[in-house]
Backbone as a printed PyTorch tensor [residue, N CA C, xyz], in Angstrom:
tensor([[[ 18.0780,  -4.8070,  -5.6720],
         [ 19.0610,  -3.9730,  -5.0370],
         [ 19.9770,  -3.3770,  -6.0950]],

        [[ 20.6410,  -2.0500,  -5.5660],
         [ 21.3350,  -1.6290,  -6.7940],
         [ 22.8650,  -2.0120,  -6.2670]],

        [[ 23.3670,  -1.7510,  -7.8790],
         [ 24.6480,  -2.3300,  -7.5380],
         [ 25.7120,  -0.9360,  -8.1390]],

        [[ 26.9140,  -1.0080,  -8.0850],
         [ 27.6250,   0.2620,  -8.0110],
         [ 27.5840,   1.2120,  -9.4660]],

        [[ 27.0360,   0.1290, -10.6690],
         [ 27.0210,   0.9440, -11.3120],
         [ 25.4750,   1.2830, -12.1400]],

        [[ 24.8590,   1.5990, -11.3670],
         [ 23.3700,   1.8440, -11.2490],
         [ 23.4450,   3.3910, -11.8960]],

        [[ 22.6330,   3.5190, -12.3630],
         [ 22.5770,   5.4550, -13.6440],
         [ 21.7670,   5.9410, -11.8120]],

        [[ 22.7280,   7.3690, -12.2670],
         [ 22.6300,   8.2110, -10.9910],
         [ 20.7140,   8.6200, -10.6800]],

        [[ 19.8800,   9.0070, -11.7050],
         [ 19.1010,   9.6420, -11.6390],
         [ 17.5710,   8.6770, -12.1340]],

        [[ 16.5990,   9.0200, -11.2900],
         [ 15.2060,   7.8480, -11.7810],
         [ 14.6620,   9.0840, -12.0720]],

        [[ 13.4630,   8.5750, -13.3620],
         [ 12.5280,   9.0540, -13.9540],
         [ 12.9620,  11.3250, -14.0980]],

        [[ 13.7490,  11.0510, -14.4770],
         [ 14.3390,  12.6230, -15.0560],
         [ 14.8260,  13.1210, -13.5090]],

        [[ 14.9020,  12.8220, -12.4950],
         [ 15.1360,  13.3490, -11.6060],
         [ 16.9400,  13.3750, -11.4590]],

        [[ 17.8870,  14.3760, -11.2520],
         [ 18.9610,  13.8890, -11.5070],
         [ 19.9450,  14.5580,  -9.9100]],

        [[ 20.3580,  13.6170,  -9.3900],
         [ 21.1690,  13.0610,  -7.6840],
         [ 22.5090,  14.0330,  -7.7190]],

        [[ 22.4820,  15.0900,  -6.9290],
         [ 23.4420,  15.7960,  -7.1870],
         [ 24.8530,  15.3070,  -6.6560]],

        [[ 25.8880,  15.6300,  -7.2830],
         [ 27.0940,  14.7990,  -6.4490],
         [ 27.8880,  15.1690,  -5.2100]],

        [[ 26.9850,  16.5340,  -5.3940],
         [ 27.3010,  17.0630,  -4.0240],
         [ 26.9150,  16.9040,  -3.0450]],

        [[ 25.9090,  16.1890,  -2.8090],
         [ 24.7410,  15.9790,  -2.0320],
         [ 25.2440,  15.6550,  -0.1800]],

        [[ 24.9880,  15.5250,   0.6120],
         [ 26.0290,  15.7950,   2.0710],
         [ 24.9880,  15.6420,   2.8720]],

        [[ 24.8180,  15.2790,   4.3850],
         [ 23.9720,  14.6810,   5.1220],
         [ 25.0110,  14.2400,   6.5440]],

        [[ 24.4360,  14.8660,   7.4070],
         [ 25.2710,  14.5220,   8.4520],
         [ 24.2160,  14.1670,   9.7030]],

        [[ 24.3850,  13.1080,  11.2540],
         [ 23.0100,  13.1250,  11.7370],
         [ 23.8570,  11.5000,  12.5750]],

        [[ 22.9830,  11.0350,  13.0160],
         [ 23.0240,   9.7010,  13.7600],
         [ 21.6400,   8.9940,  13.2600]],

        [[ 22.2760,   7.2790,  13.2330],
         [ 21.3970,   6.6020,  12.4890],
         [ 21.5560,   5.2630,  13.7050]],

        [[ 20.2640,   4.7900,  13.7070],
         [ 20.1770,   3.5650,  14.4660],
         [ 19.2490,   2.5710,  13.5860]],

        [[ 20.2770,   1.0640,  13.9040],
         [ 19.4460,   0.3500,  12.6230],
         [ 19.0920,  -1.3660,  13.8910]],

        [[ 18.0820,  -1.6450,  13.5730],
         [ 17.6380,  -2.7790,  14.8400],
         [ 16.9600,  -4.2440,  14.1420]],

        [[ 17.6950,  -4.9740,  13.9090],
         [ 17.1640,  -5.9680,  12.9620],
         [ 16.4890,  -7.1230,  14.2410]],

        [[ 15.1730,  -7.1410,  13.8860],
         [ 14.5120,  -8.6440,  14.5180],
         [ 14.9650,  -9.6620,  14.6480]],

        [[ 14.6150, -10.9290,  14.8250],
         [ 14.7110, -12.5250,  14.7010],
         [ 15.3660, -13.0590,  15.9050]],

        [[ 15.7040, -14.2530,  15.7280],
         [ 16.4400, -14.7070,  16.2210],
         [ 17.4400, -14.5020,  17.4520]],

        [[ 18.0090, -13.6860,  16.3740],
         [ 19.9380, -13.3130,  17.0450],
         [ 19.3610, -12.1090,  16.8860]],

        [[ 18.7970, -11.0000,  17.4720],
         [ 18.3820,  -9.9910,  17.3830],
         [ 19.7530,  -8.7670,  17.3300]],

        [[ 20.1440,  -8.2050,  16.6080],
         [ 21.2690,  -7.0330,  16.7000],
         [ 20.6570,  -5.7660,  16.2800]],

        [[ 21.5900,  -4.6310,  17.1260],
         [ 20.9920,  -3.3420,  16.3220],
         [ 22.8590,  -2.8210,  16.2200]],

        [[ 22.4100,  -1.8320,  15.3450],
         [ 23.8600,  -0.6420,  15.5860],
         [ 23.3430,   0.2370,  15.0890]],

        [[ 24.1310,   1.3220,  16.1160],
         [ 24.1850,   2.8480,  15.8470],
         [ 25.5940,   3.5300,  15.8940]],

        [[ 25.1200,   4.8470,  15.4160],
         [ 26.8470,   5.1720,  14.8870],
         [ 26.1750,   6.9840,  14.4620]],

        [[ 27.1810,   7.7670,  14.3180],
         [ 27.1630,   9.2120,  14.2240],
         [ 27.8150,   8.7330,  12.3800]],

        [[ 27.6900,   9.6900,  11.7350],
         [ 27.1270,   9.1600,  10.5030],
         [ 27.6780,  11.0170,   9.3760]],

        [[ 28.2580,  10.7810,   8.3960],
         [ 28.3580,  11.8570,   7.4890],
         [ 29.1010,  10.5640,   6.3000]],

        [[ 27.7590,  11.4200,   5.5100],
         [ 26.9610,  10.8270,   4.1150],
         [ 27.2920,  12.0070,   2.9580]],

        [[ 28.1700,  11.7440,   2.3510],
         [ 28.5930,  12.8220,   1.0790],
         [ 28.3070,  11.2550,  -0.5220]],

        [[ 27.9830,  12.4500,  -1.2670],
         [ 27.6960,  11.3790,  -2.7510],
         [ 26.3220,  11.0890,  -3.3710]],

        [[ 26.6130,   9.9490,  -4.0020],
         [ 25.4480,   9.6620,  -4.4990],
         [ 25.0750,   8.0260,  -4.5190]],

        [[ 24.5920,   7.6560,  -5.0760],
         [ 24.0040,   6.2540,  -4.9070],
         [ 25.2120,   5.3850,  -5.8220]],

        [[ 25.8150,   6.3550,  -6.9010],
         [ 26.7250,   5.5500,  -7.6630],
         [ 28.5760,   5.8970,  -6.9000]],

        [[ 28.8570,   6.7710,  -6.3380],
         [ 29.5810,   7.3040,  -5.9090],
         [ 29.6700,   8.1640,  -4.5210]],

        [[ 30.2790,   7.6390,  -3.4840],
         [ 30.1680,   8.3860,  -2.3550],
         [ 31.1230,   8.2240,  -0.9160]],

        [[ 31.1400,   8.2710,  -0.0360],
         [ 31.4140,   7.8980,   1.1000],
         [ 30.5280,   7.6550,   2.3020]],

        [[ 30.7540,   6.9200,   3.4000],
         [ 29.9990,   7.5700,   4.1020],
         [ 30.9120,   7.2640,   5.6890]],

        [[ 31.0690,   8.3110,   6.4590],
         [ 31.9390,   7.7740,   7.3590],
         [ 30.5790,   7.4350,   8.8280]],

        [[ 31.4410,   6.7390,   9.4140],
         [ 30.6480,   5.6600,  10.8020],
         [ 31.3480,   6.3910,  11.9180]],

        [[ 30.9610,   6.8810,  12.8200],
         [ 31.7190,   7.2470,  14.1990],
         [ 31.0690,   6.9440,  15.2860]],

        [[ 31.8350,   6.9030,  16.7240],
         [ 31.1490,   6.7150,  17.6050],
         [ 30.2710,   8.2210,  18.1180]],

        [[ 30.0610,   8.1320,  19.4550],
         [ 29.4290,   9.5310,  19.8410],
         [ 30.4370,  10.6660,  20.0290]],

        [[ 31.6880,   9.7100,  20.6110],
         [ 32.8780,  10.5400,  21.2300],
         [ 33.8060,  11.2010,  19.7540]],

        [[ 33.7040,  10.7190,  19.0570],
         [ 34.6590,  10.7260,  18.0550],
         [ 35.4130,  10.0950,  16.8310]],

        [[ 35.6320,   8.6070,  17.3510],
         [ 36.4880,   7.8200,  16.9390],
         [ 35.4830,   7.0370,  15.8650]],

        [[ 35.7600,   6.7770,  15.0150],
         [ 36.3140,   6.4280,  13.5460],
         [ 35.5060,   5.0530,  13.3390]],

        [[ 34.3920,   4.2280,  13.3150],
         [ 33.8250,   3.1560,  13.1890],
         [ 34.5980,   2.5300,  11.9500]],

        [[ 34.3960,   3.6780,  10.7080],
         [ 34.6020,   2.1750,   9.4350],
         [ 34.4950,   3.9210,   8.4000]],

        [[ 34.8380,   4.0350,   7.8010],
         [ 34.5690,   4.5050,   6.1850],
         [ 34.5800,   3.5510,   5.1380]],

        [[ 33.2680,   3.9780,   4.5170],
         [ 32.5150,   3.2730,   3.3440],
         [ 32.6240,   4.2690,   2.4740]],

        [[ 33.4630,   3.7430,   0.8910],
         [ 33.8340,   3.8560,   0.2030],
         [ 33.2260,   2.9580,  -1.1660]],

        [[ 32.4330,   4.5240,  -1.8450],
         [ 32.3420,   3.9130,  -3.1650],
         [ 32.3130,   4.3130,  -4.7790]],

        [[ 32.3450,   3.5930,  -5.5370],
         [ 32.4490,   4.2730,  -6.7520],
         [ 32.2730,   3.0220,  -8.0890]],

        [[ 32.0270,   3.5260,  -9.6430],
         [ 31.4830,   2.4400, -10.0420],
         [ 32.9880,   1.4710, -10.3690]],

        [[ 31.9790,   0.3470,  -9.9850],
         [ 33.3730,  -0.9730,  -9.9240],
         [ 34.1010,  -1.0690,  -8.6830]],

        [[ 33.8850,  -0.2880,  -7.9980],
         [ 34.4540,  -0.5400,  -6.5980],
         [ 33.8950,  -0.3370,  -5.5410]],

        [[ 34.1160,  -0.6600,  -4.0660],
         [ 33.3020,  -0.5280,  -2.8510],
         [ 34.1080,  -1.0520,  -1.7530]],

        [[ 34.6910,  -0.1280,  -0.9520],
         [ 35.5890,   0.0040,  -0.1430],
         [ 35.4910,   0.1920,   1.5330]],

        [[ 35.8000,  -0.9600,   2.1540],
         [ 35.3450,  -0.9320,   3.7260],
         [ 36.5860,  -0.3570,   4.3600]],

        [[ 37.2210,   0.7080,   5.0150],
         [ 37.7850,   0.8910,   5.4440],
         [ 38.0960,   0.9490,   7.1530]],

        [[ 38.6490,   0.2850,   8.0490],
         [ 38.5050,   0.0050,   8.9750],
         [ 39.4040,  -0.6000,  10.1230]],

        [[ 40.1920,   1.0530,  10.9520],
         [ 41.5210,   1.4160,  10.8470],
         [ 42.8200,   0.9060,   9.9030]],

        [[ 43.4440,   0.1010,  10.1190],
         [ 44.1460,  -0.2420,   8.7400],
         [ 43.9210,  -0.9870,   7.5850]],

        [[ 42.5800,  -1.7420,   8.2060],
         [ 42.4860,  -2.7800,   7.1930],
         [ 41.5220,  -2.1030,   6.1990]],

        [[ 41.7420,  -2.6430,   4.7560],
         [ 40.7050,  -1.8710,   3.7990],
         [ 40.2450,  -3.2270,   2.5910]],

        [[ 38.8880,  -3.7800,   3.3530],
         [ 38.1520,  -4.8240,   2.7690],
         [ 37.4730,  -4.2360,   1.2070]],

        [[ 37.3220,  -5.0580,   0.2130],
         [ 36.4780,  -4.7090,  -1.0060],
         [ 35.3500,  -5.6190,  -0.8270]],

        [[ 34.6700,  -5.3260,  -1.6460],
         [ 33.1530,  -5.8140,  -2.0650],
         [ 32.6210,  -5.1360,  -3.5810]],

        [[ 31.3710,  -6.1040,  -3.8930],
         [ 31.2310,  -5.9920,  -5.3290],
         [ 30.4000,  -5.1620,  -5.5530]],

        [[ 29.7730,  -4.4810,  -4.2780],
         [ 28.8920,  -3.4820,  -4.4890],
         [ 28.2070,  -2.6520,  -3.5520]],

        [[ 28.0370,  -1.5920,  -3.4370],
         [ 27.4280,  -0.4810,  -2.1580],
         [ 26.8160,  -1.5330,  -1.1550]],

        [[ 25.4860,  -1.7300,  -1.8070],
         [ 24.6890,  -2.5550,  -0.5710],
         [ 25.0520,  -3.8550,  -0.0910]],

        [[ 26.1540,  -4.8020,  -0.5320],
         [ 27.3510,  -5.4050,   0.0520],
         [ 28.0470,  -4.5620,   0.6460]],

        [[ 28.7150,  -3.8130,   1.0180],
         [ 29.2830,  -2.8320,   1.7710],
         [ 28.6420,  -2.3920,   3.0280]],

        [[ 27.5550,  -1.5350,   2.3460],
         [ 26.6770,  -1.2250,   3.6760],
         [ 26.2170,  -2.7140,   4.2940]],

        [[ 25.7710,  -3.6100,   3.7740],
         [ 25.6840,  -4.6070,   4.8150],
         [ 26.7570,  -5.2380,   5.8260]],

        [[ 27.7780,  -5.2450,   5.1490],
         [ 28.8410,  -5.8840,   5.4110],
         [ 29.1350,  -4.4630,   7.2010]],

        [[ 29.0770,  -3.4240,   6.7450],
         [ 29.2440,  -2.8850,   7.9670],
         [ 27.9140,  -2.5550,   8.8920]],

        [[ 26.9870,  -2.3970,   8.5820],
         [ 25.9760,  -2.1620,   9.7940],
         [ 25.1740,  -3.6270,   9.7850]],

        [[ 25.8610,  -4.7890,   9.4530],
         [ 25.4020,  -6.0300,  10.0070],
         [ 24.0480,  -6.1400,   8.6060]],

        [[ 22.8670,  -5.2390,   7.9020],
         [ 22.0080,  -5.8300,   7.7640],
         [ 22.2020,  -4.8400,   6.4390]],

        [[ 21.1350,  -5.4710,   5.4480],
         [ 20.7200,  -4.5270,   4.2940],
         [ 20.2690,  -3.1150,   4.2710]],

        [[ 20.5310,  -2.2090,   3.6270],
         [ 19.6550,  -1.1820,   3.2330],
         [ 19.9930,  -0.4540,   1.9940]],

        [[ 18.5690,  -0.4640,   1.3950],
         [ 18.6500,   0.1040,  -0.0240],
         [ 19.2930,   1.6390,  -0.1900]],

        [[ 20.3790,   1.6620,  -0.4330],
         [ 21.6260,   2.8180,  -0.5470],
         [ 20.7180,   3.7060,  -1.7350]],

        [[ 20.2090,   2.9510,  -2.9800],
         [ 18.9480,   4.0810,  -3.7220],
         [ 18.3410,   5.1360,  -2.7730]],

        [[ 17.2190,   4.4230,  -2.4560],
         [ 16.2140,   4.7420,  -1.6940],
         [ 16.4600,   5.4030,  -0.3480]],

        [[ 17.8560,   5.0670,   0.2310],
         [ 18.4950,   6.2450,   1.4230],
         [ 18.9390,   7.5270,   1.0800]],

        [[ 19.4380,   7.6690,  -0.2120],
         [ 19.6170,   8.7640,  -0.7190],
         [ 18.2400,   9.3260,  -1.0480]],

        [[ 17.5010,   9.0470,  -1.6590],
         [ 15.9740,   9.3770,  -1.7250],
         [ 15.2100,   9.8640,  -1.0180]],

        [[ 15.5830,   9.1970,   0.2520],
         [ 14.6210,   9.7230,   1.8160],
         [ 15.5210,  10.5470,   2.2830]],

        [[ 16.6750,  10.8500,   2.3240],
         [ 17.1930,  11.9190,   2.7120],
         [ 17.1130,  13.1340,   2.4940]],

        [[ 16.8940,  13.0850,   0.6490],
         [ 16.5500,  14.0480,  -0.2050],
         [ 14.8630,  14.3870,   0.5130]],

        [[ 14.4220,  13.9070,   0.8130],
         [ 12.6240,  13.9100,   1.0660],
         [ 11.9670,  13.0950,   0.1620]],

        [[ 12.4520,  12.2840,  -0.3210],
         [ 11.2310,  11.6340,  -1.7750],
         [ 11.2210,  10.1880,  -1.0530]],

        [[  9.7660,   9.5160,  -1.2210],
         [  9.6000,   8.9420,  -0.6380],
         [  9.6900,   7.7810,  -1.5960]],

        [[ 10.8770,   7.4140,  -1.6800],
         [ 11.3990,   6.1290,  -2.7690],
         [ 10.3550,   4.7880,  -2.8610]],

        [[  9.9120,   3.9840,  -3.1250],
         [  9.7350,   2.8100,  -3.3830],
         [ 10.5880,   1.4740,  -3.0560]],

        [[ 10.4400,   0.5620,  -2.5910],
         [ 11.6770,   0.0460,  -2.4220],
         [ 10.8380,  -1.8660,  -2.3120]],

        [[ 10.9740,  -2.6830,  -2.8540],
         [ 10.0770,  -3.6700,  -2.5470],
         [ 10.6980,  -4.2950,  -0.8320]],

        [[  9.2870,  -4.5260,   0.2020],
         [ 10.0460,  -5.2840,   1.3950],
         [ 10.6150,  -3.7520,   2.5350]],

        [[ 10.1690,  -2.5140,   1.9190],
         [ 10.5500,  -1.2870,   2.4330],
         [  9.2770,  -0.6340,   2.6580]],

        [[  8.6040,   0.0570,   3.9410],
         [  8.2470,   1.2100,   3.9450],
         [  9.1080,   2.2810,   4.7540]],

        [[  8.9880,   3.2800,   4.2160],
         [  9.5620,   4.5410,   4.3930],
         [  8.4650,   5.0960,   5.1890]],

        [[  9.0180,   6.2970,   6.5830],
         [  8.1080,   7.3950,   6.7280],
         [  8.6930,   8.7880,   7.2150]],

        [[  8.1780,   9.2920,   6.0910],
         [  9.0340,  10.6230,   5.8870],
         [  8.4360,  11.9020,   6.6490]],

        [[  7.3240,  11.3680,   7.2680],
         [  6.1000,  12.3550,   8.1280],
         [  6.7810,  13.3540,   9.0260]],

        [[  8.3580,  13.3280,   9.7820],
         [  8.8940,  13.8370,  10.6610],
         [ 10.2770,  14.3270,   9.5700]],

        [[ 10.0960,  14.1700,   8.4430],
         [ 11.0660,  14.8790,   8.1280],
         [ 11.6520,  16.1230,   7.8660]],

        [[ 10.7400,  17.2050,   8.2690],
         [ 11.1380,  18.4210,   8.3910],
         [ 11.4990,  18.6530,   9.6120]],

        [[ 11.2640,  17.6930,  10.2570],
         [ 12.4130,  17.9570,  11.7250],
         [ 13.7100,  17.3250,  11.2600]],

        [[ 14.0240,  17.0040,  10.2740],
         [ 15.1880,  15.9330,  10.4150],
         [ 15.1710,  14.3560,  11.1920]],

        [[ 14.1130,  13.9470,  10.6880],
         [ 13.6800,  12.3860,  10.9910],
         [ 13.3070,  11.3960,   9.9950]],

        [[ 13.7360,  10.6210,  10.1140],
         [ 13.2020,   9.9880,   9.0340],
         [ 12.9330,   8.3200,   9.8060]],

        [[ 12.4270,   7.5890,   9.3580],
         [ 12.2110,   6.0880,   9.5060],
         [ 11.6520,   5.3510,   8.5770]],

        [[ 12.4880,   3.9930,   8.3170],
         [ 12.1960,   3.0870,   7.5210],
         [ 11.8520,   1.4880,   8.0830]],

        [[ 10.7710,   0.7350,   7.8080],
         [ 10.6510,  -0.5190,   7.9850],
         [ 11.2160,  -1.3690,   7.0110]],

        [[ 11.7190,  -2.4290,   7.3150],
         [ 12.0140,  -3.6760,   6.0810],
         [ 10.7980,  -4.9350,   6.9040]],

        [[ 10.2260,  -5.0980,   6.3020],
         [  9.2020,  -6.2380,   6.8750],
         [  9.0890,  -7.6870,   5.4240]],

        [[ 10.1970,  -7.2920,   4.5690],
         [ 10.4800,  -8.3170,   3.5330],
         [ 11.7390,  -8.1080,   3.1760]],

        [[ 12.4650,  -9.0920,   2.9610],
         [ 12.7240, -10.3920,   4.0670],
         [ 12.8940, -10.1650,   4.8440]],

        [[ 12.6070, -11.3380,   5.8780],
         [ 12.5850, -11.6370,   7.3680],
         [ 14.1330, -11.9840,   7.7460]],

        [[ 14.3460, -11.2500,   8.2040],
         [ 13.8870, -10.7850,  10.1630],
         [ 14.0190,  -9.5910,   9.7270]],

        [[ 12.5250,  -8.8140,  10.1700],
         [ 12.1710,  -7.7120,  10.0820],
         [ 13.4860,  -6.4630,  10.8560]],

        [[ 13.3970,  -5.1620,   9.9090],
         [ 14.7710,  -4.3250,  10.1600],
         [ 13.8140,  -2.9600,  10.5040]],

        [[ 14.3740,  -2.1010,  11.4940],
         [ 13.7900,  -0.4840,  11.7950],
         [ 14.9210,   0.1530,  11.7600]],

        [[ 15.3060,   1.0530,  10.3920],
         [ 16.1900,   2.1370,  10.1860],
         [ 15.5620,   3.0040,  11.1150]],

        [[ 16.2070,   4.3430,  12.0420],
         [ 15.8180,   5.4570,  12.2790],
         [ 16.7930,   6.4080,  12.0880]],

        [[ 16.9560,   7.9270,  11.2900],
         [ 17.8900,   8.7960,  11.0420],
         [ 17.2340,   9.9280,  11.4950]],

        [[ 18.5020,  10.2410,  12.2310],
         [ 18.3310,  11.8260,  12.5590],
         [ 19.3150,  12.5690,  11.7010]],

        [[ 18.7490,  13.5690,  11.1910],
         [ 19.9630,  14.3520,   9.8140],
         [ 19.5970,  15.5480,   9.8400]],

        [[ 20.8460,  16.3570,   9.4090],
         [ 20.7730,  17.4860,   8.5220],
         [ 21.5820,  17.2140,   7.5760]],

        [[ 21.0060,  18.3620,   6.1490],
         [ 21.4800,  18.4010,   5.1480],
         [ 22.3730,  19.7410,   5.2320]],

        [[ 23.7260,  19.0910,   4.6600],
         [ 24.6920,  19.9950,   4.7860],
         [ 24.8100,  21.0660,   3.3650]]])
């Protein structure tokens, strides 16, 4: 997993900082205690630096995720939690892991690598995307609906 201060760009490819993504995301983790969450969703940044705000359907304000290198910021109406790194963050608010690399990646269209991840990017010129985690268990189903802003 990457951590906040991860080099912006793999194999010459280089993550623009402008980069923007707006859409609704539903995330449904298996097992046990089975949970999902969904949330209306605008994604500005990059994998080393970014935001991403959480809303409901109506409007209101889930959580802003806040990050940058050395820091990672849960914001969530007044209270504003830290963590040591993006994908601590993103877990910490949608309950489960996801590789913050490799989301920027599939957003972009590139179909990242991720160990314990498949990606399927087959619907993404509609603005779809879906990801499996089937390592580690309890198996996780990302689904995003997006446009790029």
């Amino acid at each position: 997993m990457a951590g906040c201060t991860t080099p912006q760009g793999t194999g010459g490819r280089n993550r623009q900082a402008n980069d923007a993504w707006n859409g609704r995301l539903a995330l449904r983790v298996e097992g046990d205690e089975k949970q999902s969450f969904s949330a209306l969703f605008d994604l500005r940044g990059s994998p080393s630096a970014g935001e991403l705000a959480l809303t409901t359907p109506i409007g209101n304000t889930l959580a802003v995720l806040q990050w940058s290198p050395g820091e990672a910021l849960l914001k969530n109406g007044n209270q504003t939690r830290r963590y040591d790194s993006v994908d601590a963050l993103i877990e910490a608010a949608t309950g489960s892991a996801i590789p913050v690399n490799a989301l920027f990646g599939w957003l972009a269209g590139r179909d990242e690598p991720v160990p314990g991840w498949k990606a399927d990017l087959s619907q993404y010129g509609n603005g779809r995307l879906q990801a499996l985690r089937y390592s580690p268990q309890p198996a996780a189903d990302l689904r995003i609906v997006f446009e790029r802003q």
